[in-house]
Coordinates of C-alpha atoms and ligand atoms in Angstrom, one line a residue:
M1 CA -11.4 41.0 192.9
K2 CA -14.2 39.5 195.1
I3 CA -14.8 42.0 197.8
G4 CA -16.9 41.9 201.0
F5 CA -17.9 45.3 202.3
I6 CA -19.3 45.7 205.8
G7 CA -20.5 49.2 206.9
L8 CA -22.1 51.0 204.0
G9 CA -22.8 54.4 205.6
N10 CA -21.8 57.9 204.6
M11 CA -18.3 56.8 203.8
G12 CA -18.6 53.1 203.0
G13 CA -21.5 53.5 200.6
P14 CA -19.6 55.7 198.1
M15 CA -16.4 53.7 198.5
A16 CA -18.3 50.5 197.6
R17 CA -19.8 52.3 194.6
N18 CA -16.4 53.3 193.3
L19 CA -15.2 49.7 193.6
L20 CA -18.3 48.5 191.7
A21 CA -17.7 51.1 189.0
A22 CA -14.2 49.8 188.5
G23 CA -15.6 46.3 187.8
H24 CA -15.0 44.6 191.1
D25 CA -17.5 42.0 192.4
V26 CA -18.8 43.5 195.7
T27 CA -21.0 41.8 198.3
G28 CA -22.1 44.2 201.1
F29 CA -23.7 44.1 204.5
D30 CA -24.9 46.9 206.9
L31 CA -27.4 46.9 209.7
N32 CA -29.4 49.4 207.7
R33 CA -30.1 48.1 204.2
S34 CA -29.5 50.6 201.4
D35 CA -29.7 50.3 197.6
I36 CA -26.4 50.4 195.8
D37 CA -26.5 49.6 192.1
G38 CA -24.7 46.4 191.3
L39 CA -24.0 45.5 194.9
Q40 CA -25.0 42.0 196.0
W41 CA -26.7 42.4 199.5
A42 CA -25.8 39.8 202.1
E43 CA -28.0 38.9 205.0
S44 CA -25.2 39.0 207.5
A45 CA -21.6 40.2 208.0
R46 CA -20.5 36.5 207.9
E47 CA -22.2 36.0 204.5
A48 CA -20.5 39.1 203.1
A49 CA -17.1 38.0 204.4
S50 CA -17.2 34.4 203.2
D51 CA -15.1 33.4 200.2
Q52 CA -13.8 36.9 199.4
D53 CA -10.3 38.0 198.4
V54 CA -10.6 41.1 200.5
V55 CA -13.1 42.2 203.2
I56 CA -13.4 45.9 203.8
T57 CA -14.9 47.3 207.0
M58 CA -16.0 50.9 207.4
L59 CA -17.6 51.0 210.9
P60 CA -18.2 53.6 213.6
N61 CA -15.7 52.6 216.3
G62 CA -13.3 50.1 217.7
A63 CA -15.8 48.1 219.9
I64 CA -18.0 47.5 216.8
L65 CA -14.9 46.6 214.7
R66 CA -13.8 44.1 217.3
S67 CA -17.2 42.4 217.4
V68 CA -17.6 42.3 213.6
A69 CA -14.0 41.0 213.3
A70 CA -14.6 38.2 215.8
D71 CA -17.7 37.2 213.9
I72 CA -16.2 37.2 210.4
I73 CA -12.6 36.0 210.9
P74 CA -13.6 32.4 211.3
V75 CA -15.4 32.3 207.9
M76 CA -12.8 34.3 205.9
R77 CA -10.8 32.4 203.3
Q78 CA -7.1 31.6 204.2
G79 CA -4.8 34.1 202.7
S80 CA -7.5 36.7 202.2
A81 CA -7.2 40.2 203.8
L82 CA -9.3 42.2 206.3
L83 CA -8.9 45.8 205.3
D84 CA -10.3 48.1 208.0
C85 CA -10.8 51.7 206.9
S86 CA -12.7 52.9 210.0
T87 CA -11.1 55.3 212.4
V88 CA -10.6 53.4 215.6
D89 CA -8.2 53.3 218.6
V90 CA -4.7 51.9 218.0
D91 CA -5.2 49.1 220.4
S92 CA -8.3 47.7 218.6
A93 CA -6.5 47.9 215.3
K94 CA -3.6 45.9 216.7
A95 CA -5.8 43.4 218.4
V96 CA -7.9 42.7 215.2
A97 CA -4.6 42.4 213.2
A98 CA -3.2 39.8 215.7
D99 CA -6.5 37.8 215.5
C100 CA -6.3 37.9 211.7
Q101 CA -2.6 36.7 211.7
A102 CA -3.5 33.9 214.1
A103 CA -6.2 32.7 211.7
G104 CA -3.9 32.8 208.6
L105 CA -5.3 36.1 207.2
L106 CA -3.7 39.3 206.2
A107 CA -4.7 42.5 208.0
L108 CA -4.4 46.2 207.3
D109 CA -5.6 49.3 209.3
A110 CA -6.2 51.9 206.7
P111 CA -8.1 54.9 208.0
V112 CA -8.8 57.7 205.6
S113 CA -8.9 61.5 205.3
G114 CA -10.9 63.4 202.8
G115 CA -14.4 63.0 204.2
I116 CA -17.6 62.2 202.4
G117 CA -16.6 64.3 199.4
G118 CA -13.4 62.4 199.0
A119 CA -15.2 59.1 199.4
E120 CA -17.6 60.0 196.6
A121 CA -14.9 61.4 194.3
G122 CA -12.5 58.5 194.9
T123 CA -9.8 61.0 196.2
L124 CA -9.3 59.7 199.8
T125 CA -5.9 59.5 201.4
F126 CA -5.3 56.2 203.1
M127 CA -2.9 55.9 206.1
V128 CA -2.0 52.3 206.2
G129 CA -0.5 49.9 208.8
G130 CA 0.3 46.2 208.2
S131 CA 2.7 43.9 206.3
D132 CA 4.2 44.6 202.8
D133 CA 2.2 41.7 201.4
A134 CA -1.1 43.0 202.7
F135 CA -0.3 46.5 201.4
A136 CA 0.6 45.1 197.9
L137 CA -2.7 43.1 197.8
A138 CA -4.8 46.2 198.7
K139 CA -2.9 48.8 196.7
P140 CA -5.1 48.5 193.5
L141 CA -8.2 49.1 195.7
F142 CA -6.6 52.2 197.4
D143 CA -5.9 53.5 193.9
I144 CA -9.6 53.2 193.0
M145 CA -11.0 54.7 196.3
G146 CA -8.3 57.3 196.8
Q147 CA -5.6 59.4 195.4
K148 CA -2.8 58.5 197.9
A149 CA -2.0 55.6 200.2
V150 CA 0.9 55.9 202.6
H151 CA 2.3 52.7 204.1
C152 CA 3.1 54.0 207.5
G153 CA 4.4 50.8 209.2
E154 CA 3.2 47.8 211.0
S155 CA -0.3 47.1 212.3
G156 CA -1.7 50.2 214.2
A157 CA 0.6 52.6 212.3
G158 CA -2.2 53.8 210.0
Q159 CA -4.5 54.7 213.0
G160 CA -1.5 56.3 214.8
A161 CA -0.7 58.5 211.8
K162 CA -4.3 59.5 211.4
I163 CA -4.9 60.6 215.0
C164 CA -1.6 62.5 215.0
N165 CA -2.7 64.4 211.9
N166 CA -6.1 65.0 213.3
M167 CA -4.7 66.2 216.7
I168 CA -2.8 68.8 214.7
L169 CA -5.9 69.7 212.8
G170 CA -8.1 70.1 216.0
I171 CA -5.4 72.2 217.8
T172 CA -4.8 74.3 214.7
M173 CA -8.5 75.0 214.1
I174 CA -8.9 76.2 217.7
G175 CA -5.8 78.5 217.3
T176 CA -7.1 79.8 214.0
C177 CA -10.6 80.5 215.4
E178 CA -9.1 82.2 218.5
A179 CA -6.9 84.4 216.4
F180 CA -9.7 85.5 214.0
A181 CA -12.1 86.2 217.0
L182 CA -9.3 88.3 218.6
A183 CA -8.7 90.1 215.3
E184 CA -12.4 91.0 215.1
K185 CA -12.4 92.4 218.7
L186 CA -9.3 94.4 217.8
G187 CA -11.4 96.0 215.0
L188 CA -9.4 94.4 212.2
D189 CA -10.8 93.4 208.8
A190 CA -10.9 89.6 208.5
G191 CA -10.1 89.7 204.8
K192 CA -6.9 91.7 205.5
V193 CA -6.0 89.3 208.4
F194 CA -6.5 86.4 206.0
D195 CA -4.2 88.1 203.4
V196 CA -1.5 88.5 206.1
V197 CA -1.8 85.1 207.8
S198 CA -2.2 83.0 204.7
T199 CA 1.1 84.3 203.4
S200 CA 3.0 84.6 206.7
S201 CA 4.3 82.2 209.3
G202 CA 0.9 81.7 210.9
Y203 CA -0.4 80.0 207.7
S204 CA -2.0 76.6 207.9
W205 CA -4.5 74.4 206.2
T206 CA -7.2 75.7 208.5
T207 CA -6.6 79.3 207.4
N208 CA -5.6 78.8 203.8
A209 CA -7.9 76.0 202.7
Y210 CA -10.7 76.0 205.2
C211 CA -10.9 79.5 206.6
P212 CA -13.5 79.6 209.5
V213 CA -14.6 83.2 208.6
P214 CA -17.6 83.5 206.3
G215 CA -16.8 85.2 203.0
V216 CA -13.1 85.0 203.5
G217 CA -10.7 82.7 201.7
P218 CA -11.8 79.7 199.6
V219 CA -15.4 78.5 199.9
S220 CA -15.7 76.5 203.2
P221 CA -18.4 75.3 205.6
A222 CA -18.3 78.8 207.2
D223 CA -20.0 80.0 203.9
R224 CA -23.0 77.7 204.5
D225 CA -23.7 78.5 208.1
Y226 CA -21.2 75.9 209.3
Q227 CA -23.0 72.8 208.0
P228 CA -20.4 70.1 207.9
G229 CA -17.9 69.4 206.2
F230 CA -16.3 67.7 209.1
A231 CA -18.6 67.6 212.1
A232 CA -17.4 68.8 215.5
E233 CA -18.4 65.4 217.0
L234 CA -16.1 63.6 214.6
M235 CA -13.3 65.9 215.5
L236 CA -14.1 65.1 219.2
K237 CA -14.0 61.4 218.4
D238 CA -10.5 61.7 216.8
L239 CA -9.2 63.9 219.6
R240 CA -10.3 61.4 222.2
L241 CA -8.6 58.6 220.2
A242 CA -5.4 60.7 220.2
Q243 CA -5.7 61.1 224.0
Q244 CA -6.3 57.4 224.4
A245 CA -3.2 56.7 222.4
A246 CA -1.1 59.3 224.3
E247 CA -2.2 57.6 227.5
S248 CA -1.2 54.2 226.4
A249 CA 2.1 55.4 224.9
N250 CA 2.8 57.7 227.9
A251 CA 3.1 60.8 225.7
D252 CA 2.7 64.4 227.0
T253 CA 0.1 66.1 224.8
P254 CA -1.2 69.2 226.8
L255 CA -2.6 71.0 223.8
G256 CA -4.2 67.8 222.5
Q257 CA -5.9 67.5 225.9
A258 CA -7.0 71.1 225.9
A259 CA -8.4 70.7 222.4
T260 CA -10.3 67.6 223.5
N261 CA -11.8 69.4 226.5
L262 CA -12.9 72.4 224.3
Y263 CA -14.6 70.2 221.6
E264 CA -16.2 68.1 224.4
T265 CA -17.7 71.2 225.9
F266 CA -18.7 72.5 222.5
V267 CA -20.4 69.2 221.4
E268 CA -21.8 68.0 224.6
R269 CA -22.8 71.2 226.6
E270 CA -23.1 73.8 223.9
D271 CA -24.5 73.9 220.3
G272 CA -21.6 72.2 218.5
K273 CA -23.2 68.9 217.7
G274 CA -24.1 68.6 214.0
R275 CA -22.1 71.8 213.1
D276 CA -18.8 71.9 211.3
F277 CA -15.7 71.8 213.5
S278 CA -14.8 75.4 212.3
A279 CA -18.0 76.7 214.1
M280 CA -15.5 77.2 217.0
L281 CA -15.1 80.7 215.5
P282 CA -18.6 82.0 216.3
R283 CA -18.2 80.3 219.7
F284 CA -15.1 82.3 220.6
A285 CA -16.5 85.5 219.0
G286 CA -19.5 85.3 221.3
R287 CA -17.5 85.0 224.5
N288 CA -15.5 87.3 226.6
R289 CA -12.1 86.8 228.2
Q290 CA -12.2 84.1 230.9
S291 CA -10.5 85.0 234.2
Ligands
NAD301 P1 -21.8 56.1 209.3 O1 -22.4 56.1 210.7 O2 -22.5 56.8 208.2 O3 -21.6 54.6 208.8 C1 -21.3 53.5 209.6 C2 -22.1 52.4 209.2 O4 -21.8 51.2 209.9 C3 -23.6 52.6 209.4 O5 -24.3 52.5 208.2 C4 -24.0 51.5 210.4 O6 -25.4 51.0 210.1 C5 -23.0 50.5 210.1 N1 -22.8 49.5 211.2 C6 -22.7 49.8 212.5 N2 -22.6 48.6 213.2 C7 -22.6 47.6 212.3 C8 -22.5 46.2 212.4 N3 -22.3 45.6 213.5 N4 -22.5 45.5 211.2 C9 -22.7 46.1 210.0 N5 -22.8 47.4 209.9 C10 -22.8 48.2 211.0 O7 -20.3 56.6 209.5 P2 -19.3 57.2 208.4 O8 -19.4 58.7 208.4 O9 -19.5 56.4 207.2 O10 -17.9 56.8 209.1 C11 -17.4 55.5 209.1 C12 -16.0 55.5 209.7 O11 -15.2 56.4 208.9 C13 -15.9 56.0 211.1 O12 -15.0 55.3 211.8 C14 -15.5 57.5 211.0 O13 -14.8 58.0 212.1 C15 -14.6 57.4 209.7 N6 -14.5 58.7 209.0 C16 -15.5 59.4 208.7 C17 -15.4 60.6 208.0 C18 -16.6 61.4 207.6 O14 -16.4 62.6 207.2 N7 -17.8 61.0 207.7 C19 -14.1 61.0 207.6 C20 -13.0 60.2 207.9 C21 -13.2 59.0 208.6

């Protein structure tokens, strides 16, 4: 396929590399030029988007996606697809899809989980919103960049599924860190607590696969002084998107709100920025009970 790729950062760069390695013809653009073997560099987003079968965007947020989409939609070929893999708010995803449809283009919102490691290894999970036709067109590309693509529903459904998943993740990580910090203050051995929790009803991905205690459970960011991994500020971004969606859907999400507040404090007023989101554990361990 002829593919335009806009946003070649930590995630987009390796995703584009995997498409090139699979034999696709990729033209890329980013505000910061980088060298990617085999990629044809365009001088603008418009140039990268012209005359392609699919244009992929992997950008920081919804405002940037909206402005890039407004720029490129007029030059995209009729019947081609805009495949946005960024994590953005549901409203921006729906607005961009509506603009695509009005211009005779297909559109998919397809945010990912799996992080930079997954992007490099081609093992991302895509959560996809959009029409059946658009999903069928993009499926071979999902198969190259990822190991699973779930078609969640109409436009916006991919972003919705992603932020619901990550709201669970943020809340669960906080619960896991609270419990291990409490266990330590009760004088318990963290390895024994892991043995119990990981095989009991408190088990979760955050304990079993990503335990926030150094030296306990499988290797995780806790074992390299909480270098990300999944940075606390990215968790905060996703929790804020979940709260924005809850607001517009009039949904009651008290723990989602509490998790957002905690990560906001951690990232913006404490030392959380640049650390893995599991660094909530030393944060709780270093604090006393609040009245
Ligand atoms: P990044 O900052 O490394 O990459 C974003 C790129 O977009 C940058 O290279 C930037 O120069 C470029 N860009 C910004 N504005 C642009 C414009 N107007 N035109 C062209 N290029 C522009 O971020 P990332 O880690 O690659 O994340 C990209 C998206 O993936 C985000 O939405 C993020 O939330 C999501 N995501 C990231 C991870 C992760 O672990 N890093 C995991 C899942 C999802």
